[in-house]
Coordinates of C-alpha atoms (C1' of nucleotides) in Angstrom, one line a residue:
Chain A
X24 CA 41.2 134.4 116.0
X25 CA 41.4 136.4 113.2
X26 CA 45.1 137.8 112.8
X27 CA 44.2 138.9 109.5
X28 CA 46.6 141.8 108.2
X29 CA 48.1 142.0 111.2
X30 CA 51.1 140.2 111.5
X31 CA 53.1 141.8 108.9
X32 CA 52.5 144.8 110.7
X33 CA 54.1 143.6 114.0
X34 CA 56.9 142.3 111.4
X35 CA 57.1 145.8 110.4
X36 CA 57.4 147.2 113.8
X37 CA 59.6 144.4 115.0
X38 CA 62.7 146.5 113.7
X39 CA 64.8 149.2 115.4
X40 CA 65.8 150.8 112.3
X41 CA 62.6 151.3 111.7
X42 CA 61.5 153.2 114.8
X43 CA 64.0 155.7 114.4
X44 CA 62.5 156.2 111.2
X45 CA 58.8 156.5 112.5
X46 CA 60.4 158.9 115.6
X47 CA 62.3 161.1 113.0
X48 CA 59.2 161.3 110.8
X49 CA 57.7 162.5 113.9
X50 CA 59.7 165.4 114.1
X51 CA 58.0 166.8 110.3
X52 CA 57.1 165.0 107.3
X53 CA 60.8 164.1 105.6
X54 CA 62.1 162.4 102.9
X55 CA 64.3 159.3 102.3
X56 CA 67.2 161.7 101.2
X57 CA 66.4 164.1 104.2
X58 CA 66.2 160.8 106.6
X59 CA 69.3 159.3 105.4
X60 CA 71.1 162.7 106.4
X61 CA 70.4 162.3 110.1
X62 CA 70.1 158.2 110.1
X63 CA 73.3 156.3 110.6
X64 CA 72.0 154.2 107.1
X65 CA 72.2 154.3 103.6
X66 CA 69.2 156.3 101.6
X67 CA 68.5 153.1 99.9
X68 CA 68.4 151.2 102.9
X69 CA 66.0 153.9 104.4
X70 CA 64.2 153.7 100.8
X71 CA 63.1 149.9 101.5
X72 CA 61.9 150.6 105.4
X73 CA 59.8 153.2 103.9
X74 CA 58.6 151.0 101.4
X75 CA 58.1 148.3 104.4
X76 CA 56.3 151.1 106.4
X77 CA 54.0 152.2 103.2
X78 CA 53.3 148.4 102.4
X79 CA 51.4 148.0 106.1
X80 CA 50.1 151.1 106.1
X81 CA 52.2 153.2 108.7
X82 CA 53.4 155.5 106.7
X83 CA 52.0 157.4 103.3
X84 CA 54.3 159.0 100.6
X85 CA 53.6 162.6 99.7
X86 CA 55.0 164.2 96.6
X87 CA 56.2 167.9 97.1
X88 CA 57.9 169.3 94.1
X89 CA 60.9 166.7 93.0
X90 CA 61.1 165.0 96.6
X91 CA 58.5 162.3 97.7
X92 CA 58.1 163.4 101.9
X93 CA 56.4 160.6 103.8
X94 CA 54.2 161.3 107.0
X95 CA 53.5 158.7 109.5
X96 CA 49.8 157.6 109.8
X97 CA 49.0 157.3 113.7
X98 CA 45.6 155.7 113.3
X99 CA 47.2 153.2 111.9
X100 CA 49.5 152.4 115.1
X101 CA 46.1 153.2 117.5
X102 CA 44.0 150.6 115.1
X103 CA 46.8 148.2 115.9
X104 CA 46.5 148.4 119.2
X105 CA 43.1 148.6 119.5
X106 CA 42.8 144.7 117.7
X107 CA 46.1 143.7 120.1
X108 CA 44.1 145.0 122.9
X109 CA 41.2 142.9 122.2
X110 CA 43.0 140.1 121.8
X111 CA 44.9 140.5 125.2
X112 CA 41.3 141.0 126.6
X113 CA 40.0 137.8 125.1
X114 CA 43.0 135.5 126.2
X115 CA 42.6 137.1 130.2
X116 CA 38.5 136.3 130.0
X117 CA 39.8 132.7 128.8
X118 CA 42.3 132.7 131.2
X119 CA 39.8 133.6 134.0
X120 CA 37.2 130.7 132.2
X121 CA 39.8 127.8 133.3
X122 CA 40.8 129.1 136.3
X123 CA 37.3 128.9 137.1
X124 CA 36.9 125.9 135.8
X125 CA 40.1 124.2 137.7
X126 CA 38.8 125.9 140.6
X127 CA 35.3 124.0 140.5
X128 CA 33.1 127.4 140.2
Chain B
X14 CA 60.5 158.4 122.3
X15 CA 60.9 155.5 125.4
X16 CA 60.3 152.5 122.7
X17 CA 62.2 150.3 125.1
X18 CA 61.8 146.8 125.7
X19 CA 58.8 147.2 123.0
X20 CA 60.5 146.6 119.9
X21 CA 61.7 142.8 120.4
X22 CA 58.2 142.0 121.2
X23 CA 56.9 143.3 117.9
X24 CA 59.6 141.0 116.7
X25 CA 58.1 137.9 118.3
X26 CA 54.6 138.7 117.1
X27 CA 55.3 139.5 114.0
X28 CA 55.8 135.6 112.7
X29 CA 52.8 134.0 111.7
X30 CA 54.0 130.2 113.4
X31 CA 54.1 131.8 116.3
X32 CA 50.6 133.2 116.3
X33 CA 49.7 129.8 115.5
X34 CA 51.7 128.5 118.9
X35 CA 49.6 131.8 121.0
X36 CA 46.7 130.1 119.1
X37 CA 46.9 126.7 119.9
X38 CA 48.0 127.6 123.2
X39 CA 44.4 129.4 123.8
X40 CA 43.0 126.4 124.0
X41 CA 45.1 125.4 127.0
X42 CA 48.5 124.8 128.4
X43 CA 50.3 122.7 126.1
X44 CA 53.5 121.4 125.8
X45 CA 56.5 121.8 123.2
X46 CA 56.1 118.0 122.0
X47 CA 51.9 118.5 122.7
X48 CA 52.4 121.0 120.0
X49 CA 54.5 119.4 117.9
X50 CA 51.5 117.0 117.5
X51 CA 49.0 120.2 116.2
X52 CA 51.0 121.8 113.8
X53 CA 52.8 121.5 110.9
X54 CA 56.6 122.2 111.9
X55 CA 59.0 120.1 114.3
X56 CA 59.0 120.2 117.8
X57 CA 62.7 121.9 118.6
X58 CA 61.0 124.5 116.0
X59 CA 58.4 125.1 118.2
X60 CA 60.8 124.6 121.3
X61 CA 62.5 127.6 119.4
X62 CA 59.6 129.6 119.2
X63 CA 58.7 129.2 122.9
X64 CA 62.2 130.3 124.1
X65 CA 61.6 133.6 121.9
X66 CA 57.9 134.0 123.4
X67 CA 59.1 133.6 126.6
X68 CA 62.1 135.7 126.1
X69 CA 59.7 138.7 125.9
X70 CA 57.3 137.4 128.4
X71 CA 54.9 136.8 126.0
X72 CA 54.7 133.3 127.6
X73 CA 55.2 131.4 130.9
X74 CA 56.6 127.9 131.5
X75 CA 55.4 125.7 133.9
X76 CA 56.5 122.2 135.0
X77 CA 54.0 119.6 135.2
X78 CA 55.1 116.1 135.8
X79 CA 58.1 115.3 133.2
X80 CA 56.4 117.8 131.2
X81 CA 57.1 121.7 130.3
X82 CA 53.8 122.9 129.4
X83 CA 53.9 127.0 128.6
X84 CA 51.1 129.5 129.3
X85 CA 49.9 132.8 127.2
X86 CA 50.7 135.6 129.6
X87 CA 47.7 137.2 128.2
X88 CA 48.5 140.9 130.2
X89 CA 51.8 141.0 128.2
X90 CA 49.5 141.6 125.1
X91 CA 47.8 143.6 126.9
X92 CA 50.5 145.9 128.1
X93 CA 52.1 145.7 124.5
X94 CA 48.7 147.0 123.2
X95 CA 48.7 149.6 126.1
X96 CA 52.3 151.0 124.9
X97 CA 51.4 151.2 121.4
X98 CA 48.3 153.0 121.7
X99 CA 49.7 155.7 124.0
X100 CA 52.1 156.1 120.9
X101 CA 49.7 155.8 117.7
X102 CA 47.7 159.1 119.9
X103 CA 51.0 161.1 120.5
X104 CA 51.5 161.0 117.0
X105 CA 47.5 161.8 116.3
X106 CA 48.2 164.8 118.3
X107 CA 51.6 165.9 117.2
X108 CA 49.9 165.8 113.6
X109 CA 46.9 167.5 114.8
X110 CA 49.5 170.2 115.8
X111 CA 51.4 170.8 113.1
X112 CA 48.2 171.1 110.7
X113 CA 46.9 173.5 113.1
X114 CA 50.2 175.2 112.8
X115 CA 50.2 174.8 109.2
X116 CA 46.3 176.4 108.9
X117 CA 47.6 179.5 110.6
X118 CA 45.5 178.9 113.6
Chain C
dC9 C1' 64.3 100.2 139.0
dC10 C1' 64.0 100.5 134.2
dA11 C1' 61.9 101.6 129.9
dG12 C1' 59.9 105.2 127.5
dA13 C1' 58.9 109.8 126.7
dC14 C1' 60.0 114.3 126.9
dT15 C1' 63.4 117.9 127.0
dG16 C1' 67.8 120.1 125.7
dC17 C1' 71.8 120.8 122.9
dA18 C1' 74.4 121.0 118.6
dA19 C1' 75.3 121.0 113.8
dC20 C1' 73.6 122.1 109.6
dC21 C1' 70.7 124.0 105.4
dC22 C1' 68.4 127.6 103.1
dT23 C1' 65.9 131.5 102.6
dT24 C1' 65.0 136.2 103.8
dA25 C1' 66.0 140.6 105.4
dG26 C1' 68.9 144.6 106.3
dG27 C1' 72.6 146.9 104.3
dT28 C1' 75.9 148.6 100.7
dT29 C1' 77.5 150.5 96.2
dG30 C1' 76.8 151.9 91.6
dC31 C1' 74.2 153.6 87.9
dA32 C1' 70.1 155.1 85.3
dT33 C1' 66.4 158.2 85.3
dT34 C1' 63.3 161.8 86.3
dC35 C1' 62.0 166.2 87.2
dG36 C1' 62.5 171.1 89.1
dT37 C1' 64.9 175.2 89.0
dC38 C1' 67.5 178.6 87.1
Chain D
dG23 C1' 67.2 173.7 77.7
dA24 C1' 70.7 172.0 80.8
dC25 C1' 72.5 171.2 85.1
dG26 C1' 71.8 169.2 89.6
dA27 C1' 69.4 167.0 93.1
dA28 C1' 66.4 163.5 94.2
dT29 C1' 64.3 159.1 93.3
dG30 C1' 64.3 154.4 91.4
dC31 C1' 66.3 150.0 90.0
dA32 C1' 69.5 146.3 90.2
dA33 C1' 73.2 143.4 91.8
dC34 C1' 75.5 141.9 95.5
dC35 C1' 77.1 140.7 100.4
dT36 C1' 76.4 139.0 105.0
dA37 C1' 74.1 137.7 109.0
dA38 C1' 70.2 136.2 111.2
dG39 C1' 66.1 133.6 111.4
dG40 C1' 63.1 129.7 110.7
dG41 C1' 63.4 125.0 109.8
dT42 C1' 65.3 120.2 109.9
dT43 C1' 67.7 115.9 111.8
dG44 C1' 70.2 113.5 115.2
dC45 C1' 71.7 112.4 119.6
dA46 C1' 72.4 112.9 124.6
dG47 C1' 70.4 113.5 129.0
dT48 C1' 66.9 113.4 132.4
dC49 C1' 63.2 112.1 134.9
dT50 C1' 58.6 110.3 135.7
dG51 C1' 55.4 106.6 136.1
dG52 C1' 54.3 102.1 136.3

DNA sequence: CCAGACTGCAACCCTTAGGTTGCATTCGTC
DNA sequence: GACGAATGCAACCTAAGGGTTGCAGTCTGG
């Protein structure tokens, strides 16, 4: 089972605050200042989910003139999936190997 | 954005112990105190773990004898991947959008 | 029926994570 | 070149999460 890089993505994701961040990014590339207008948080405390997002990979930091914008990276989420997916696969194919097995196929 | 029940599950997954519990537990039903015996951490801290796994149906218990033994509900993952694939693609195309938008097309 | 094993509950510890405020700094824009 | 807006850094607070130990309860299996 290789887990790899994954799990501190799921950490990652495994925060409210953080969606709304990822959902108001998807409304247009923004930054933390711009975020922190329309978030019930602190810029700082938006600062550090960004810098949670970046450090997995879900998000990427774009400077435009004096303000650092931040885009979310949707391959990122689908490559997620895709390895979740395959583990989900694998566990129902074992699942379906001991049935078979308890069943006496 | 209908992130829903998503976000807890995330949560769950996104603590390595626990992927070693999902883990050990591919192997075959197992119980809390089974467990215990596998891996390096006590067994309320796995019994701990389970009632969070099983809190967002990552895992089923099932009563065998005196025993609690708990199952991977492997479709769960499944689903979970499912959910989060249909969301990395809406942002693939919302991005696809705006830089058409953004090329003047 | 009784001993042993397994579960469940509770209290407690410590670290981390999310959040805040305040200040320093950088860097465009005028 | 200076003012202003934005970022970056640091200290601090609090709650929650992962872990432990200990004990009570329950229930099977011989």
């Amino acid at each position: 089972m290789t887990t790899g890089t994954l799990v501190p993505v799921f950490a990652a994701l495994g925060d409210e605050t953080r969606w709304s961040i990822l959902a108001a990014l998807g409304e247009g590339d923004a930054s933390a200042s711009a975020l922190a207008g329309r978030l019930p948080v602190s810029r700082q405390a938006i600062a550090k989910h960004l810098a949670v997002l970046q450090e997995v990979g879900l998000v990427e930091p774009i400077r435009v003139g004096r303000e650092v914008q931040y885009r979310v990276i949707g391959s990122q989420l689908s490559d997620t999936a895709r390895r979740l997916e395959a583990i989900g696969a694998e566990w129902d194919r074992r699942l379906a190997t001991i049935k078979e097995i308890a069943e006496g196929l």
